[in-house]
Amino acid sequence: MGTNFSLDWIDYLVMVIYFLFVLGIGWALKRYMKDANAFLEAGRSMPAWVAGLAFISTNLGALEVMGMTGSGAKYGMLTTHFYWIGAIPAMVFLAMFMMPFYYGSKARSVPEYLKLRYDEKTRGLNAILFAIMTILASGISMYALAILMEKVLGWNFHISLILSAAIVLAYTYLGGLSSAIYNEVLQFFIIVIGLLPIVILSLKDLGGWSGLQHQLAPIVSNIPGHHYAPDTWTTTWKHTGTATANPLGVAWYGIFAGLGFVLSFGYWCTNFLIVQRAMSAKSSTAARNTPLIGAIPKMFIPFLIIVPGIAALVLLNKQGSGFSLPEISPGHYNYDYTIIALLKQYLPAGVLGLGITALLASFMSGMAGNVSAFNTVWTYDIYQSYIRPVTGNKEADEKHYLFVGRMATIFGVIVSIAAAYLASLFGNIMDFLQTIFSMINAPLFAVIFLGMFWKRTTGHAAFTGLLAGFLVALLHHGLTFPEGADTLVKGGWIYHLHSYPVEMAQNFWTAIFAFSTSALLTVGLSLVTRQKKSDGDLKGLVYSLTPKVKDKEVAWYQRSSTLAIVVLTIGVILTVLFW
Amino acid sequence: MGIDIKFPIGLMFFILGLILTIFGLFTNSDAGLYHRSLGININLWSGTGMLVFGSLMLWLAWRSRKTKSK
């Protein structure tokens, strides 16, 4: 990358105005933060559209934007599997079948749902793993952003790390979950508007979608060591007949089962970071509509971040385009830099500041999401359960837990900063830890799904299933490795039993093994252990024991079922268009 | 809770839009600046787009405030 890349006064002006608004929103909410409920649950008062955009925005963190643009260059339109098959069915399922129980049970977090449905130990296990995972994720994305800003803009690593963390801390400390959510909506719009110019300019530069297809064909078919069809990068399902015909290295059934079922349901339906946004909605109908409203922009985000990534691959191979990416080793590019290299390629002073602000906004929406989920789980599921239970004096309790929530916010940010520094020193170990902790999602989905839809499922079975699923995932990761992996971080740290063509395939199978083990064990053990909860205890927590939700009181076009049909229809149309 | 988020969103994009539009108008003849963006005055386009979006949000915020106070 060239070094003649600096920001102008106008770029800094745009950035400063954004910072002022972000902090201003936190400041304006400060006077409403009177108790723990307001601070940690946003008082359950959010309109569906606000919660829905926050739902998508918190998922659109810096690692997502950087990573998915890079994946656009690496895998082309196949990356959309993470947005369409890998998100939409799970989001619709969450809305239609799971939100009534999460919201209706009055649980304040996903671990608390586990406590109500099963028992204390299942909640404890999930709460502790989730708290660690959340802080790790926050630290790693902070590190990724700071290193990008240092390498590209020459900003001091320490200053950008501390400053961005301080801004997130300020607005989440002041306004709690409400502030995180409102800012996520603002951040959503700035990410879209800030990145839109590179989509338009890169497509215009390369002759539109058809020009892109045309120029990709020779590049793709000449990738050494593979025999990819010329349209592999611009189609989604067409070349998934065999695993070797596409760069993901996974065939259609693997994508369908691994990504479309286990990974996506594990992530979207059980991750408290995501579910918390829907739980903050003002009514049961709004809570169900939250994931559905979020699903609509989610389906179009590929055009914002994947398509420019594909354009970057053409630019990389085009003589005289002036576009370059740093190389890890000769011929192997570091695709994490794709997004910022595109900003540099096309944006003049002014909109450039807006584009950099969009990256900062994506970082903040991700980190604030982590911090606001962490402080809730810490306060309710760890502190209130094991350290200082409620005393009975409601007013004093609320005050006390508000204080604890605030302290947890500060603590979460400090530990995130520490995690970011650990990532800068021991990057591989942090990657490894993140891989390990991401393995809790698949078994967690098995346990929550069985809990919601089978009243026989018992606490002992759920706990064992959760733990065993996690251990099997670990074992699978230790016994298999992706081909060409040079570090033990990628797997095979116990023994080299099996190798996968690419890391993606290994991840899919890890999740499938973990989910299956957890589901089978939970079902088996439920049949031989005694159900300690009566039908009365499980009312509102299990499908068959809960009165059906009727959303007849709202107009037909506001009903969840109507929205779900709209979402699925758009999903099908997009899939067919880019087949 | 408390605030209508449409108002700060509208105001922020209105201000940013205004700044970029003015900057775009002043730099309209600066071919060197817009060489990167294929000769397109992207600041002017982006700026006006944001002005429109910001105004729309402000109008929506103003409208929902009026219906609430009734």
XYZ file of C-alpha atoms in Angstrom:
649
model
C 0.000 0.000 0.000
C 1.225 3.468 -0.799
C 1.957 5.751 2.087
C 0.564 8.945 0.553
C -2.764 8.424 2.197
C -3.785 10.974 4.714
C -7.001 12.574 5.768
C -7.938 16.180 5.131
C -9.521 18.648 7.575
C -12.943 17.944 6.075
C -12.594 14.218 6.818
C -11.807 14.918 10.448
C -14.742 17.333 10.611
C -17.147 14.585 9.464
C -15.692 12.211 12.051
C -15.911 14.715 14.899
C -19.562 15.511 14.111
C -20.350 11.791 14.232
C -18.576 11.413 17.602
C -20.514 14.374 19.011
C -23.840 12.829 18.035
C -22.906 9.424 19.440
C -21.934 10.948 22.761
C -24.913 13.309 22.672
C -27.348 10.403 22.436
C -25.750 8.812 25.506
C -25.929 12.137 27.321
C -29.597 12.682 26.442
C -30.496 9.244 27.825
C -28.607 9.687 31.078
C -31.572 11.085 33.022
C -33.746 8.060 32.211
C -31.284 5.600 33.768
C -32.953 5.360 37.168
C -32.874 1.611 37.766
C -31.243 -1.587 36.577
C -34.191 -2.423 34.331
C -33.790 0.832 32.387
C -30.020 0.442 32.146
C -29.734 -3.252 31.308
C -33.007 -3.977 29.491
C -33.827 -0.567 27.971
C -37.055 -0.726 30.003
C -38.522 -3.009 27.317
C -39.674 0.047 25.414
C -38.135 -0.087 21.926
C -40.273 0.207 18.786
C -39.843 -2.771 16.444
C -38.031 -0.828 13.705
C -35.450 0.533 16.174
C -34.817 -2.893 17.724
C -34.751 -4.458 14.237
C -32.091 -2.126 12.854
C -30.059 -2.459 16.067
C -30.376 -6.233 15.713
C -28.626 -6.110 12.347
C -26.256 -3.287 13.205
C -24.722 -4.976 16.234
C -23.929 -7.932 13.986
C -22.333 -5.571 11.443
C -19.179 -5.065 13.480
C -15.748 -4.106 12.186
C -14.614 -7.723 11.792
C -17.757 -8.485 9.798
C -17.306 -5.528 7.425
C -13.568 -6.105 6.966
C -13.894 -9.878 6.814
C -16.850 -10.080 4.455
C -15.379 -7.604 1.968
C -12.250 -9.740 1.996
C -14.389 -12.854 1.555
C -16.008 -11.176 -1.463
C -12.578 -11.150 -3.088
C -11.718 -14.664 -1.871
C -15.009 -16.477 -2.505
C -17.112 -14.100 -4.628
C -20.887 -14.263 -4.432
C -20.618 -17.573 -2.554
C -20.074 -15.327 0.469
C -23.789 -14.427 0.278
C -24.506 -17.854 1.782
C -23.610 -16.233 5.110
C -26.383 -13.676 4.525
C -29.140 -15.594 2.804
C -29.277 -19.322 3.621
C -26.984 -18.727 6.600
C -29.125 -16.064 8.271
C -32.624 -15.606 6.890
C -34.232 -18.982 7.779
C -32.741 -18.767 11.280
C -33.951 -15.190 11.772
C -37.467 -16.107 10.650
C -37.423 -19.134 12.956
C -36.270 -17.010 15.888
C -39.067 -14.525 15.251
C -41.899 -16.940 14.675
C -41.118 -19.779 17.066
C -38.617 -18.708 19.691
C -39.262 -15.036 20.522
C -42.643 -15.787 22.161
C -40.777 -17.851 24.791
C -37.760 -15.607 25.222
C -39.956 -12.534 25.529
C -43.010 -14.072 27.159
C -41.040 -15.869 29.877
C -39.881 -12.481 31.235
C -36.335 -13.843 31.288
C -33.885 -10.966 31.160
C -31.199 -12.883 29.280
C -30.646 -16.160 27.433
C -28.838 -17.711 30.432
C -31.795 -16.719 32.589
C -34.137 -18.505 30.202
C -32.001 -21.625 30.787
C -32.387 -21.139 34.533
C -36.180 -20.865 34.266
C -36.495 -23.756 31.853
C -33.844 -26.058 33.340
C -31.770 -25.302 36.398
C -29.056 -23.216 37.970
C -26.059 -25.212 36.697
C -27.126 -24.973 33.046
C -27.501 -21.218 33.411
C -24.167 -20.894 35.198
C -22.258 -22.795 32.518
C -23.781 -20.764 29.702
C -23.425 -17.416 31.497
C -19.735 -17.895 32.229
C -18.840 -19.125 28.725
C -20.863 -16.321 27.149
C -19.269 -13.617 29.302
C -15.761 -14.753 28.367
C -16.598 -15.103 24.664
C -18.171 -11.656 24.476
C -15.209 -9.873 25.989
C -12.775 -11.779 23.786
C -14.746 -10.841 20.670
C -14.796 -7.223 21.705
C -11.041 -7.166 22.345
C -10.170 -8.883 19.082
C -12.238 -6.506 16.968
C -10.736 -3.545 18.793
C -7.270 -4.843 17.989
C -8.171 -5.458 14.330
C -9.460 -1.932 13.873
C -6.555 -0.236 15.657
C -3.970 -2.157 13.626
C -5.794 -1.249 10.381
C -5.856 2.434 11.287
C -2.176 2.293 12.217
C -1.048 0.582 9.023
C -3.199 2.625 6.663
C -3.698 6.031 8.207
C -0.637 6.077 10.421
C -2.702 6.643 13.558
C -0.995 5.715 16.788
C -2.124 2.186 17.732
C -2.472 2.934 21.439
C -4.304 6.207 20.977
C -6.876 4.856 18.518
C -7.423 1.792 20.706
C -7.957 3.750 23.918
C -9.902 6.573 22.279
C -12.379 4.329 20.478
C -12.875 2.264 23.652
C -13.364 5.436 25.678
C -16.111 6.695 23.354
C -17.948 3.364 23.501
C -17.547 3.330 27.283
C -18.855 6.884 27.595
C -22.096 6.310 25.742
C -22.842 2.847 27.118
C -22.037 4.000 30.657
C -24.325 7.010 30.319
C -27.310 5.446 28.605
C -26.927 1.688 28.987
C -28.644 -0.636 26.546
C -30.909 2.144 25.207
C -27.876 4.176 24.266
C -26.213 1.170 22.613
C -29.398 0.422 20.654
C -30.164 3.997 19.557
C -26.566 4.436 18.489
C -26.669 1.163 16.582
C -29.520 2.587 14.494
C -27.502 5.731 13.784
C -24.461 3.568 13.026
C -26.474 1.394 10.673
C -27.333 4.416 8.529
C -23.812 5.810 8.558
C -22.355 2.417 7.546
C -24.766 2.174 4.602
C -24.402 5.785 3.473
C -20.640 5.842 4.052
C -19.930 2.690 2.045
C -22.451 3.259 -0.749
C -20.072 5.487 -2.791
C -17.520 2.667 -3.191
C -20.236 0.300 -4.420
C -21.420 2.789 -7.034
C -17.948 3.929 -8.101
C -16.382 0.459 -8.293
C -19.279 -0.860 -10.369
C -19.206 2.176 -12.624
C -15.456 1.841 -13.032
C -15.675 -1.810 -14.082
C -18.687 -1.506 -16.384
C -21.492 -2.541 -14.033
C -22.398 -6.067 -12.981
C -21.998 -7.457 -16.508
C -18.617 -5.763 -16.904
C -17.601 -7.309 -13.586
C -18.704 -10.786 -14.686
C -16.887 -10.381 -17.972
C -13.592 -9.304 -16.402
C -13.742 -11.913 -13.644
C -14.041 -14.865 -16.018
C -10.373 -15.014 -17.155
C -9.078 -14.288 -13.646
C -11.147 -17.028 -12.025
C -10.516 -19.724 -14.595
C -6.760 -19.126 -14.394
C -6.371 -19.567 -10.647
C -3.499 -22.055 -10.414
C -4.246 -25.482 -8.976
C -8.005 -25.238 -9.477
C -10.404 -25.645 -12.345
C -13.045 -23.107 -11.473
C -15.755 -22.314 -14.014
C -15.562 -18.705 -15.292
C -18.758 -17.682 -13.454
C -17.838 -19.216 -10.076
C -17.383 -15.811 -8.405
C -20.687 -14.391 -9.614
C -23.012 -17.288 -8.782
C -24.125 -18.734 -5.460
C -25.401 -22.342 -5.770
C -24.478 -23.181 -9.369
C -21.023 -24.578 -8.605
C -21.737 -26.277 -5.300
C -22.384 -29.709 -6.835
C -18.979 -30.847 -5.618
C -16.769 -29.363 -2.906
C -13.803 -28.857 -5.235
C -15.726 -26.810 -7.825
C -16.004 -23.747 -5.587
C -13.560 -21.789 -3.399
C -15.547 -22.412 -0.185
C -14.555 -26.067 -0.503
C -17.996 -27.220 0.595
C -20.741 -28.874 -1.453
C -24.398 -27.785 -1.360
C -25.458 -30.233 1.349
C -22.603 -29.057 3.572
C -23.656 -25.442 3.084
C -27.260 -26.353 3.708
C -26.700 -28.396 6.864
C -23.568 -26.758 8.285
C -24.178 -23.117 7.558
C -27.904 -23.028 6.864
C -28.855 -25.089 9.868
C -26.334 -25.678 12.651
C -24.125 -22.590 12.464
C -26.823 -20.072 11.638
C -29.475 -21.326 14.051
C -26.757 -21.594 16.699
C -25.742 -18.005 16.157
C -29.001 -16.164 15.445
C -31.326 -18.042 17.801
C -29.181 -18.376 20.932
C -26.586 -15.611 20.953
C -27.698 -13.235 23.670
C -25.934 -10.333 21.967
C -28.495 -10.643 19.168
C -31.520 -11.852 21.121
C -31.119 -9.021 23.647
C -32.105 -6.495 20.954
C -35.408 -8.275 20.371
C -35.972 -8.654 24.136
C -35.792 -4.855 24.490
C -38.848 -4.406 22.241
C -41.925 -2.756 23.687
C -44.421 -5.568 23.130
C -44.585 -9.236 22.277
C -45.537 -8.416 18.684
C -42.675 -5.914 18.405
C -40.276 -8.538 19.780
C -41.337 -11.015 17.110
C -41.098 -8.396 14.390
C -37.587 -7.325 15.417
C -35.654 -10.146 13.679
C -37.989 -9.916 10.672
C -37.434 -6.200 10.214
C -33.706 -6.798 10.652
C -33.795 -9.537 8.016
C -34.762 -7.125 5.239
C -31.594 -4.951 5.330
C -29.571 -8.083 6.144
C -30.433 -9.549 2.736
C -29.132 -6.453 0.946
C -25.903 -5.975 2.926
C -24.038 -8.289 0.490
C -24.449 -5.623 -2.194
C -22.834 -3.121 0.130
C -19.816 -5.128 1.283
C -19.421 -8.286 -0.819
C -19.845 -6.774 -4.295
C -17.034 -4.198 -3.738
C -14.871 -7.092 -2.521
C -15.482 -8.891 -5.808
C -14.606 -5.697 -7.678
C -11.370 -5.596 -5.668
C -10.336 -8.960 -7.126
C -10.694 -7.520 -10.641
C -8.771 -4.379 -9.679
C -5.970 -6.488 -8.178
C -5.510 -8.253 -11.498
C -5.923 -5.206 -13.695
C -2.845 -3.515 -15.107
C -2.634 0.156 -14.193
C -5.535 0.179 -11.780
C -3.166 1.297 -9.039
C -4.993 -0.974 -6.599
C -2.965 -3.138 -4.268
C -3.213 -5.119 -1.066
C -0.385 -5.950 1.326
C 1.033 -9.435 0.818
C 1.426 -11.973 3.632
C 3.744 -14.037 1.468
C 4.432 -13.680 -2.277
C 1.131 -14.112 -4.127
C -0.932 -14.335 -0.923
C -2.756 -11.141 -0.163
C -4.006 -9.954 3.194
C -7.659 -9.543 2.292
C -8.501 -7.825 5.591
C -7.302 -4.633 3.929
C -9.725 -4.870 0.997
C -12.287 -2.424 2.350
C -9.840 0.289 3.270
C -7.895 -0.152 0.010
C -11.181 0.427 -1.843
C -11.913 3.562 0.180
C -8.457 4.798 -0.739
C -8.914 3.864 -4.398
C -12.129 5.737 -5.062
C -12.941 8.323 -2.416
C -11.706 11.925 -2.465
C -11.482 14.075 0.684
C -14.951 14.549 2.128
C -16.664 11.258 1.382
C -13.416 9.583 2.416
C -13.985 10.877 5.939
C -17.497 9.496 5.741
C -16.172 6.073 4.668
C -13.619 5.964 7.520
C -16.397 7.078 9.881
C -18.504 4.170 8.602
C -15.695 1.753 9.561
C -15.407 3.341 13.004
C -19.186 3.151 13.371
C -19.180 -0.546 12.521
C -16.530 -1.113 15.145
C -18.523 0.808 17.747
C -21.813 -0.963 17.018
C -20.094 -4.319 17.465
C -18.245 -3.386 20.616
C -21.177 -1.618 22.286
C -23.250 -4.710 21.549
C -20.686 -6.908 23.284
C -20.377 -4.608 26.266
C -24.132 -4.193 26.760
C -24.705 -7.954 26.551
C -21.790 -8.604 28.901
C -22.970 -6.216 31.617
C -26.469 -7.743 31.623
C -25.225 -11.339 31.875
C -22.678 -10.330 34.492
C -25.192 -8.407 36.641
C -28.181 -10.747 36.447
C -26.711 -14.167 35.803
C -23.457 -14.073 37.704
C -23.533 -11.293 40.302
C -27.204 -11.529 41.269
C -27.158 -15.333 41.248
C -23.919 -16.139 42.986
C -22.530 -13.035 44.662
C -25.354 -10.907 45.987
C -28.923 -12.191 45.570
C -31.929 -9.855 45.772
C -32.684 -8.686 49.308
C -36.394 -8.061 48.832
C -36.173 -4.295 49.142
C -37.002 -3.609 45.497
C -35.969 0.025 45.396
C -32.603 -0.529 47.066
C -31.982 -3.613 44.936
C -32.655 -1.773 41.674
C -30.250 0.992 42.718
C -27.615 -1.505 43.692
C -27.861 -3.507 40.469
C -27.825 -0.314 38.419
C -24.539 0.512 40.106
C -23.225 -3.000 39.458
C -24.334 -2.779 35.807
C -22.408 0.467 35.422
C -19.324 -0.985 37.058
C -19.611 -4.062 34.820
C -19.624 -1.713 31.819
C -16.349 -0.144 32.921
C -14.897 -3.536 33.809
C -15.973 -5.004 30.439
C -14.286 -2.190 28.511
C -11.063 -2.469 30.529
C -10.880 -6.233 30.039
C -11.605 -5.740 26.310
C -8.648 -3.377 26.083
C -6.514 -5.963 27.863
C -7.769 -8.611 25.423
C -6.855 -6.320 22.516
C -3.301 -6.036 23.828
C -3.120 -9.790 24.334
C -4.254 -10.169 20.718
C -1.453 -7.863 19.596
C 1.104 -9.961 21.471
C -0.296 -13.477 21.026
C -2.563 -13.183 17.980
C -2.705 -16.920 17.406
C -3.713 -17.765 20.942
C -6.524 -15.235 20.806
C -7.745 -16.635 17.482
C -7.663 -20.052 19.067
C -9.637 -18.969 22.125
C -12.217 -17.300 19.922
C -12.610 -20.457 17.839
C -13.016 -22.487 21.026
C -15.641 -20.229 22.520
C -17.582 -19.966 19.287
C -18.094 -23.702 19.727
C -20.661 -23.175 22.471
C -23.323 -21.962 20.034
C -24.177 -25.205 18.248
C -24.779 -27.306 21.412
C -26.585 -24.371 22.998
C -29.045 -24.317 20.121
C -29.713 -28.052 20.546
C -30.429 -27.554 24.251
C -32.638 -24.475 23.878
C -34.524 -25.936 20.926
C -35.282 -29.180 22.791
C -36.237 -27.180 25.863
C -38.726 -25.053 23.969
C -40.379 -27.813 21.996
C -40.203 -30.922 24.175
C -41.478 -30.612 27.714
C -39.807 -33.851 28.776
C -36.283 -32.365 28.454
C -34.680 -32.290 31.908
C -32.092 -30.068 33.545
C -29.499 -32.795 34.054
C -29.818 -33.820 30.402
C -29.487 -30.241 29.180
C -26.409 -29.554 31.280
C -24.708 -32.764 30.176
C -25.700 -32.173 26.542
C -24.310 -28.653 26.613
C -21.029 -29.680 28.166
C -20.607 -32.788 26.007
C -21.364 -30.873 22.806
C -18.702 -28.339 23.713
C -16.151 -31.066 24.511
C -16.906 -32.957 21.289
C -16.404 -29.744 19.314
C -13.078 -29.313 21.045
C -12.102 -32.922 20.356
C -13.087 -32.634 16.681
C -11.065 -29.460 16.363
C -8.105 -31.178 18.008
C -8.226 -34.193 15.713
C -8.779 -32.525 12.346
C -7.038 -29.740 10.493
C -7.462 -27.768 7.289
C -4.985 -28.697 4.559
C -1.862 -26.593 4.557
C -2.439 -25.278 8.079
C 0.903 -24.214 9.499
C -0.141 -23.672 13.108
C -1.876 -25.836 15.688
C -4.319 -22.970 16.211
C -6.209 -24.177 13.149
C -6.704 -27.648 14.592
C -4.976 -30.995 14.851
C -3.406 -30.220 18.224
C -4.167 -33.679 19.584
C -3.584 -35.887 16.591
C -3.924 -35.602 12.806
C -6.864 -37.906 12.232
C -8.514 -36.228 9.265
C -7.849 -33.239 7.048
C -10.355 -30.923 5.391
C -9.673 -29.117 2.114
C -10.395 -25.709 3.693
C -10.939 -24.237 7.133
C -14.580 -23.469 6.348
C -15.359 -27.180 5.880
C -13.687 -27.953 9.195
C -15.812 -25.319 10.965
C -19.014 -26.674 9.434
C -18.262 -30.208 10.531
C -17.170 -29.160 14.004
C -20.555 -27.508 14.458
C -22.452 -30.475 13.016
C -20.703 -32.945 15.365
C -21.217 -30.702 18.375
C -24.896 -30.179 17.613
C -25.616 -33.868 16.963
C -23.830 -35.053 20.103
C -25.584 -32.501 22.217
C -29.027 -33.230 20.743
C -28.711 -37.038 20.998
C -27.336 -36.955 24.511
C -29.962 -34.499 25.737
C -32.785 -36.583 24.292
C -31.347 -39.849 25.642
C -30.702 -38.552 29.139
C -34.071 -36.800 29.314
C -35.739 -40.166 28.865
C -33.869 -41.706 31.796
C -33.789 -38.776 34.237
C -36.709 -37.443 36.240
C -38.407 -34.196 35.176
C -38.310 -31.996 38.285
C -40.394 -29.211 36.770
C -44.160 -29.483 36.768
C -46.284 -28.456 33.788
C -47.190 -25.335 35.757
C -43.511 -24.384 36.119
C -42.992 -24.738 32.388
C -45.930 -22.629 31.263
C -44.649 -19.816 29.050
C -41.354 -21.656 28.526
C -42.397 -24.661 26.449
C -44.396 -24.635 23.230
C -47.042 -27.227 24.122
C -47.779 -25.660 27.519
C -48.102 -22.059 26.373
C -51.240 -20.454 24.942
C -50.697 -19.643 21.242
C -49.757 -16.062 20.467
C -52.449 -14.205 18.610
C -51.499 -11.017 16.870
C -54.982 -10.388 15.605
C -55.151 -7.013 17.336
C -52.762 -5.445 14.827
C -53.454 -4.727 11.153
C -52.667 -7.606 8.778
C -49.614 -5.856 7.334
C -48.068 -5.491 10.816
C -48.456 -9.141 11.709
C -45.330 -11.248 12.090
C -46.639 -13.911 9.735
C -47.116 -11.362 6.920
C -43.632 -9.966 7.474
C -42.159 -13.472 7.560
C -43.712 -14.255 4.174
C -42.325 -11.013 2.723
C -38.840 -11.795 4.066
C -38.836 -15.352 2.738
C -40.134 -14.229 -0.658
C -37.378 -11.640 -1.053
C -34.872 -14.304 0.023
C -36.088 -16.712 -2.617
C -36.066 -14.038 -5.340
C -32.473 -13.036 -4.525
C -31.371 -16.673 -4.456
C -32.934 -17.338 -7.865
C -31.518 -14.115 -9.386
C -27.978 -14.981 -8.320
C -28.271 -18.756 -8.559
C -37.466 5.314 26.119
C -37.212 9.069 26.333
C -35.954 10.191 22.982
C -37.112 9.828 19.393
C -34.016 8.583 17.570
C -35.315 9.919 14.240
C -34.491 13.427 15.415
C -30.723 13.008 16.093
C -30.344 10.831 12.981
C -32.107 13.453 10.859
C -30.135 16.311 12.356
C -26.774 14.572 11.962
C -27.320 13.669 8.325
C -28.709 17.129 7.607
C -25.555 18.740 9.010
C -23.170 16.275 7.339
C -25.088 16.607 4.065
C -24.894 20.381 4.202
C -21.144 20.299 4.854
C -20.418 17.868 2.021
C -22.700 19.712 -0.411
C -20.966 23.032 0.279
C -17.544 21.372 0.097
C -18.588 19.748 -3.181
C -19.717 23.079 -4.645
C -16.478 24.803 -3.667
C -14.300 22.028 -5.054
C -16.383 21.456 -8.189
C -13.637 22.649 -10.524
C -10.883 20.719 -8.732
C -10.252 17.951 -11.281
C -7.299 16.616 -9.278
C -9.491 15.971 -6.249
C -12.105 14.057 -8.224
C -9.638 12.062 -10.299
C -10.075 9.128 -7.885
C -13.851 9.159 -8.131
C -13.761 8.841 -11.946
C -14.343 12.570 -12.450
C -17.610 12.483 -10.536
C -18.177 15.125 -7.862
C -19.088 12.458 -5.340
C -19.150 14.937 -2.449
C -21.940 16.884 -4.110
C -23.938 13.715 -4.833
C -23.411 12.187 -1.417
C -24.058 15.511 0.269
C -27.378 16.131 -1.478
C -28.411 12.530 -0.828
C -27.717 12.986 2.864
C -29.530 16.321 2.919
C -32.623 14.648 1.497
C -32.371 11.678 3.896
C -31.758 13.974 6.882
C -34.702 16.202 5.993
C -36.959 13.184 5.571
C -35.998 11.875 9.032
C -36.517 15.316 10.576
C -39.918 15.579 8.930
C -40.887 12.120 10.240
C -39.691 13.060 13.742
C -41.654 16.330 13.594
C -44.761 14.495 12.400
C -44.677 11.831 15.113
C -44.136 14.504 17.750
C -47.214 16.343 16.517
C -49.409 13.230 16.641
C -48.119 12.433 20.132
C -48.919 15.862 21.574
C -52.484 15.762 20.241
